[in-house]
PDB file of C-alpha atoms in Angstrom:
ATOM      1  CA  UNK A   8       0.905 -27.585 -14.785  1.00 47.00           C
ATOM      2  CA  UNK A   9       2.763 -30.239 -16.710  1.00 47.00           C
ATOM      3  CA  UNK A  10       2.732 -33.823 -15.578  1.00 50.00           C
ATOM      4  CA  UNK A  11       5.803 -34.785 -17.572  1.00 52.00           C
ATOM      5  CA  UNK A  12       8.166 -37.077 -15.746  1.00 49.00           C
ATOM      6  CA  UNK A  13      11.726 -37.672 -16.869  1.00 49.00           C
ATOM      7  CA  UNK A  14      12.518 -41.304 -17.330  1.00 48.00           C
ATOM      8  CA  UNK A  15      15.970 -42.628 -16.391  1.00 50.00           C
ATOM      9  CA  UNK A  16      17.942 -44.573 -18.984  1.00 52.00           C
ATOM     10  CA  UNK A  17      16.965 -47.912 -17.455  1.00 49.00           C
ATOM     11  CA  UNK A  18      13.340 -46.949 -18.199  1.00 47.00           C
ATOM     12  CA  UNK A  19      12.156 -47.547 -14.628  1.00 44.00           C
ATOM     13  CA  UNK A  20       9.906 -44.960 -13.049  1.00 45.00           C
ATOM     14  CA  UNK A  21      10.539 -44.455  -9.394  1.00 46.00           C
ATOM     15  CA  UNK A  22       7.804 -42.909  -7.240  1.00 45.00           C
ATOM     16  CA  UNK A  23       5.463 -42.570 -10.204  1.00 45.00           C
ATOM     17  CA  UNK A  24       2.580 -41.762  -7.818  1.00 46.00           C
ATOM     18  CA  UNK A  25       4.203 -38.645  -6.332  1.00 48.00           C
ATOM     19  CA  UNK A  26       1.784 -36.023  -5.080  1.00 48.00           C
ATOM     20  CA  UNK A  27       2.406 -33.179  -7.531  1.00 50.00           C
ATOM     21  CA  UNK A  28       1.284 -30.563  -4.975  1.00 51.00           C
ATOM     22  CA  UNK A  29       4.469 -30.906  -2.887  1.00 50.00           C
ATOM     23  CA  UNK A  30       7.779 -29.574  -4.197  1.00 50.00           C
ATOM     24  CA  UNK A  31      10.680 -31.970  -4.449  1.00 51.00           C
ATOM     25  CA  UNK A  32      12.949 -31.318  -1.468  1.00 52.00           C
ATOM     26  CA  UNK A  33      16.055 -30.686  -3.600  1.00 52.00           C
ATOM     27  CA  UNK A  34      14.160 -28.164  -5.726  1.00 55.00           C
ATOM     28  CA  UNK A  35      12.929 -26.427  -2.593  1.00 51.00           C
ATOM     29  CA  UNK A  36      16.507 -26.098  -1.223  1.00 49.00           C
ATOM     30  CA  UNK A  37      17.714 -24.849  -4.597  1.00 53.00           C
ATOM     31  CA  UNK A  38      14.954 -22.278  -4.644  1.00 54.00           C
ATOM     32  CA  UNK A  39      15.786 -21.074  -1.110  1.00 50.00           C
ATOM     33  CA  UNK A  40      19.569 -20.775  -1.661  1.00 53.00           C
ATOM     34  CA  UNK A  41      19.495 -19.362  -5.181  1.00 53.00           C
ATOM     35  CA  UNK A  42      17.278 -16.479  -4.134  1.00 53.00           C
ATOM     36  CA  UNK A  43      18.251 -13.191  -2.473  1.00 52.00           C
ATOM     37  CA  UNK A  44      17.743 -13.086   1.229  1.00 49.00           C
ATOM     38  CA  UNK A  45      14.234 -12.174   2.178  1.00 50.00           C
ATOM     39  CA  UNK A  46      13.745  -8.455   2.777  1.00 47.00           C
ATOM     40  CA  UNK A  47      12.799  -9.161   6.392  1.00 45.00           C
ATOM     41  CA  UNK A  48      16.349 -10.350   6.996  1.00 47.00           C
ATOM     42  CA  UNK A  49      18.106  -7.537   5.104  1.00 47.00           C
ATOM     43  CA  UNK A  50      16.066  -4.506   6.064  1.00 46.00           C
ATOM     44  CA  UNK A  51      15.130  -2.763   9.265  1.00 46.00           C
ATOM     45  CA  UNK A  52      11.439  -3.670   9.419  1.00 47.00           C
ATOM     46  CA  UNK A  53      10.714  -0.690  11.690  1.00 48.00           C
ATOM     47  CA  UNK A  54      11.715   1.894   9.099  1.00 49.00           C
ATOM     48  CA  UNK A  55      12.147  -0.007   5.854  1.00 49.00           C
ATOM     49  CA  UNK A  56      15.800   1.105   5.599  1.00 51.00           C
ATOM     50  CA  UNK A  57      18.183  -1.264   3.851  1.00 70.00           C
ATOM     51  CA  UNK A  58      21.778  -0.524   2.936  1.00 82.00           C
ATOM     52  CA  UNK A  59      21.695   2.879   1.387  1.00 88.00           C
ATOM     53  CA  UNK A  60      22.359   3.277  -2.314  1.00 90.00           C
ATOM     54  CA  UNK A  61      25.661   4.932  -3.218  1.00 92.00           C
ATOM     55  CA  UNK A  62      26.754   6.812  -6.343  1.00 93.00           C
ATOM     56  CA  UNK A  63      30.474   7.356  -6.930  1.00 92.00           C
ATOM     57  CA  UNK A  64      31.646   9.734  -9.592  1.00 94.00           C
ATOM     58  CA  UNK A  65      35.229  10.497 -10.620  1.00 91.00           C
ATOM     59  CA  UNK A  66      36.324  13.825 -12.044  1.00 90.00           C
ATOM     60  CA  UNK A  67      39.789  15.040 -12.949  1.00 88.00           C
ATOM     61  CA  UNK A  68      40.223  16.537  -9.460  1.00 91.00           C
ATOM     62  CA  UNK A  69      38.260  14.319  -7.089  1.00 92.00           C
ATOM     63  CA  UNK A  70      35.929  11.416  -6.342  1.00 92.00           C
ATOM     64  CA  UNK A  71      32.394  12.291  -5.229  1.00 95.00           C
ATOM     65  CA  UNK A  72      30.439   9.839  -3.104  1.00 94.00           C
ATOM     66  CA  UNK A  73      26.690  10.446  -2.726  1.00 95.00           C
ATOM     67  CA  UNK A  74      24.800   8.303  -0.224  1.00 93.00           C
ATOM     68  CA  UNK A  75      20.955   8.293  -0.205  1.00 93.00           C
ATOM     69  CA  UNK A  76      19.918   8.348   3.476  1.00 90.00           C
ATOM     70  CA  UNK A  77      16.784  10.409   3.961  1.00 90.00           C
ATOM     71  CA  UNK A  78      15.209  10.975   7.356  1.00 86.00           C
ATOM     72  CA  UNK A  79      18.451  11.277   9.324  1.00 88.00           C
ATOM     73  CA  UNK A  80      20.338  14.188  10.855  1.00 89.00           C
ATOM     74  CA  UNK A  81      23.961  14.979  10.076  1.00 88.00           C
ATOM     75  CA  UNK A  82      24.811  14.214  13.710  1.00 90.00           C
ATOM     76  CA  UNK A  83      23.643  10.597  13.109  1.00 90.00           C
ATOM     77  CA  UNK A  84      26.599   9.847  10.784  1.00 92.00           C
ATOM     78  CA  UNK A  85      30.021   8.538  11.646  1.00 94.00           C
ATOM     79  CA  UNK A  86      32.601   8.904   8.854  1.00 94.00           C
ATOM     80  CA  UNK A  87      36.084   7.529   9.421  1.00 94.00           C
ATOM     81  CA  UNK A  88      39.217   6.810   7.445  1.00 92.00           C
ATOM     82  CA  UNK A  89      41.537   4.081   8.610  1.00 92.00           C
ATOM     83  CA  UNK A  90      44.327   2.632   6.514  1.00 90.00           C
ATOM     84  CA  UNK A  91      42.861   3.876   3.200  1.00 90.00           C
ATOM     85  CA  UNK A  92      39.385   2.537   4.084  1.00 92.00           C
ATOM     86  CA  UNK A  93      36.469   4.985   4.208  1.00 92.00           C
ATOM     87  CA  UNK A  94      33.708   3.891   6.610  1.00 93.00           C
ATOM     88  CA  UNK A  95      30.265   5.469   6.681  1.00 93.00           C
ATOM     89  CA  UNK A  96      27.942   4.331   9.477  1.00 91.00           C
ATOM     90  CA  UNK A  97      24.959   5.354  11.523  1.00 91.00           C
ATOM     91  CA  UNK A  98      22.960   4.093  14.425  1.00 86.00           C
ATOM     92  CA  UNK A  99      19.593   5.531  15.426  1.00 82.00           C
ATOM     93  CA  UNK A 100      16.994   4.531  17.961  1.00 80.00           C
ATOM     94  CA  UNK A 101      13.552   5.819  18.639  1.00 80.00           C
ATOM     95  CA  UNK A 102      11.260   5.354  21.634  1.00 83.00           C
ATOM     96  CA  UNK A 103       7.744   6.522  22.284  1.00 82.00           C
ATOM     97  CA  UNK A 104       5.174   5.936  24.987  1.00 81.00           C
ATOM     98  CA  UNK A 105       1.441   6.660  24.907  1.00 80.00           C
ATOM     99  CA  UNK A 106      -0.605   6.400  28.080  1.00 81.00           C
ATOM    100  CA  UNK A 107      -4.355   6.421  28.342  1.00 81.00           C
ATOM    101  CA  UNK A 108      -6.771   5.481  31.041  1.00 80.00           C
ATOM    102  CA  UNK A 109      -6.829   1.713  30.434  1.00 80.00           C
ATOM    103  CA  UNK A 110      -3.589   0.991  28.620  1.00 77.00           C
ATOM    104  CA  UNK A 111      -0.020   2.054  27.928  1.00 80.00           C
ATOM    105  CA  UNK A 112       1.600   1.589  24.523  1.00 81.00           C
ATOM    106  CA  UNK A 113       5.365   1.672  24.174  1.00 79.00           C
ATOM    107  CA  UNK A 114       7.123   1.450  20.860  1.00 82.00           C
ATOM    108  CA  UNK A 115      10.776   1.502  19.935  1.00 79.00           C
ATOM    109  CA  UNK A 116      12.835   1.179  16.806  1.00 79.00           C
ATOM    110  CA  UNK A 117      16.482   0.769  15.923  1.00 78.00           C
ATOM    111  CA  UNK A 118      18.300   1.101  12.638  1.00 80.00           C
ATOM    112  CA  UNK A 119      21.932   1.044  11.614  1.00 85.00           C
ATOM    113  CA  UNK A 120      24.161   0.524   8.619  1.00 88.00           C
ATOM    114  CA  UNK A 121      27.841   0.584   7.747  1.00 90.00           C
ATOM    115  CA  UNK A 122      29.311   0.940   4.272  1.00 91.00           C
ATOM    116  CA  UNK A 123      33.065   0.715   3.644  1.00 91.00           C
ATOM    117  CA  UNK A 124      35.126   1.620   0.600  1.00 90.00           C
ATOM    118  CA  UNK A 125      38.820   1.110  -0.092  1.00 91.00           C
ATOM    119  CA  UNK A 126      40.252   4.399  -1.284  1.00 90.00           C
ATOM    120  CA  UNK A 127      42.710   4.586  -4.140  1.00 90.00           C
ATOM    121  CA  UNK A 128      46.206   5.848  -3.332  1.00 90.00           C
ATOM    122  CA  UNK A 129      45.445   8.980  -5.368  1.00 90.00           C
ATOM    123  CA  UNK A 130      43.055  10.357  -2.706  1.00 92.00           C
ATOM    124  CA  UNK A 131      44.339  13.176  -0.500  1.00 92.00           C
ATOM    125  CA  UNK A 132      42.843  11.969   2.788  1.00 88.00           C
ATOM    126  CA  UNK A 133      43.799  15.227   4.574  1.00 91.00           C
ATOM    127  CA  UNK A 134      41.299  17.268   2.520  1.00 93.00           C
ATOM    128  CA  UNK A 135      38.218  14.985   2.586  1.00 94.00           C
ATOM    129  CA  UNK A 136      35.005  16.780   3.497  1.00 95.00           C
ATOM    130  CA  UNK A 137      31.342  15.860   3.852  1.00 95.00           C
ATOM    131  CA  UNK A 138      27.942  17.551   3.833  1.00 95.00           C
ATOM    132  CA  UNK A 139      24.367  16.399   4.293  1.00 95.00           C
ATOM    133  CA  UNK A 140      21.501  18.076   2.384  1.00 93.00           C
ATOM    134  CA  UNK A 141      17.987  16.924   1.463  1.00 91.00           C
ATOM    135  CA  UNK A 142      18.608  13.300   2.493  1.00 92.00           C
ATOM    136  CA  UNK A 143      21.872  12.929   0.551  1.00 94.00           C
ATOM    137  CA  UNK A 144      25.239  12.561   2.283  1.00 95.00           C
ATOM    138  CA  UNK A 145      27.911  14.010  -0.037  1.00 96.00           C
ATOM    139  CA  UNK A 146      31.553  13.117   0.535  1.00 95.00           C
ATOM    140  CA  UNK A 147      34.253  14.860  -1.534  1.00 95.00           C
ATOM    141  CA  UNK A 148      37.489  12.894  -1.858  1.00 93.00           C
ATOM    142  CA  UNK A 149      40.007  15.244  -3.531  1.00 94.00           C
ATOM    143  CA  UNK A 150      42.902  13.746  -5.469  1.00 92.00           C
ATOM    144  CA  UNK A 151      46.538  14.442  -4.656  1.00 90.00           C
ATOM    145  CA  UNK A 152      48.095  17.056  -6.930  1.00 85.00           C
ATOM    146  CA  UNK A 153      50.304  14.541  -8.685  1.00 83.00           C
ATOM    147  CA  UNK A 154      47.272  12.321  -9.398  1.00 77.00           C
ATOM    148  CA  UNK A 155      45.122  14.992 -10.969  1.00 77.00           C
ATOM    149  CA  UNK A 156      44.605  14.758 -14.694  1.00 76.00           C
ATOM    150  CA  UNK A 157      46.418  17.513 -16.491  1.00 78.00           C
ATOM    151  CA  UNK A 158      44.793  19.165 -19.515  1.00 80.00           C
ATOM    152  CA  UNK A 159      45.934  18.064 -22.952  1.00 85.00           C
ATOM    153  CA  UNK A 160      48.677  20.186 -24.491  1.00 86.00           C
ATOM    154  CA  UNK A 161      50.451  20.382 -27.785  1.00 89.00           C
ATOM    155  CA  UNK A 162      54.125  19.506 -28.053  1.00 88.00           C
ATOM    156  CA  UNK A 163      56.194  21.288 -30.633  1.00 90.00           C
ATOM    157  CA  UNK A 164      58.546  19.244 -32.691  1.00 93.00           C
ATOM    158  CA  UNK A 165      62.013  20.705 -32.846  1.00 87.00           C
TER     159      UNK A 165
END
């Protein structure tokens, strides 16, 4: 560890006998606020679930949204569209009780998330469909006919 001390222009050292084992308060605040939130605050510590990762792919005919959410059932999901905003959410809870002669153990857990996406005007919201297989929620957002890319064609010069 370096014991270098910056010297102000007036060449006076203030607090030259600082205990080097304690962080300077301003550095400590900077460290706290410049860091991502601790995982304890952003995850469900009962299951380890954080906001699920999402892949979005665009093709000529549609957008495909894949959400990685293993361990859930398709009945756990709520998918809604309101004013061109797609919302994907879930809430699950789990309770268990174990009784033996001298004690009873009760455990419970709760997890939830909500992801929202603003849909482009080109999405045909009447034909959106979703499926859930092998821990991946797949949502197909077909494009309106007028928004689909048309294949390249040659134009004859007259």
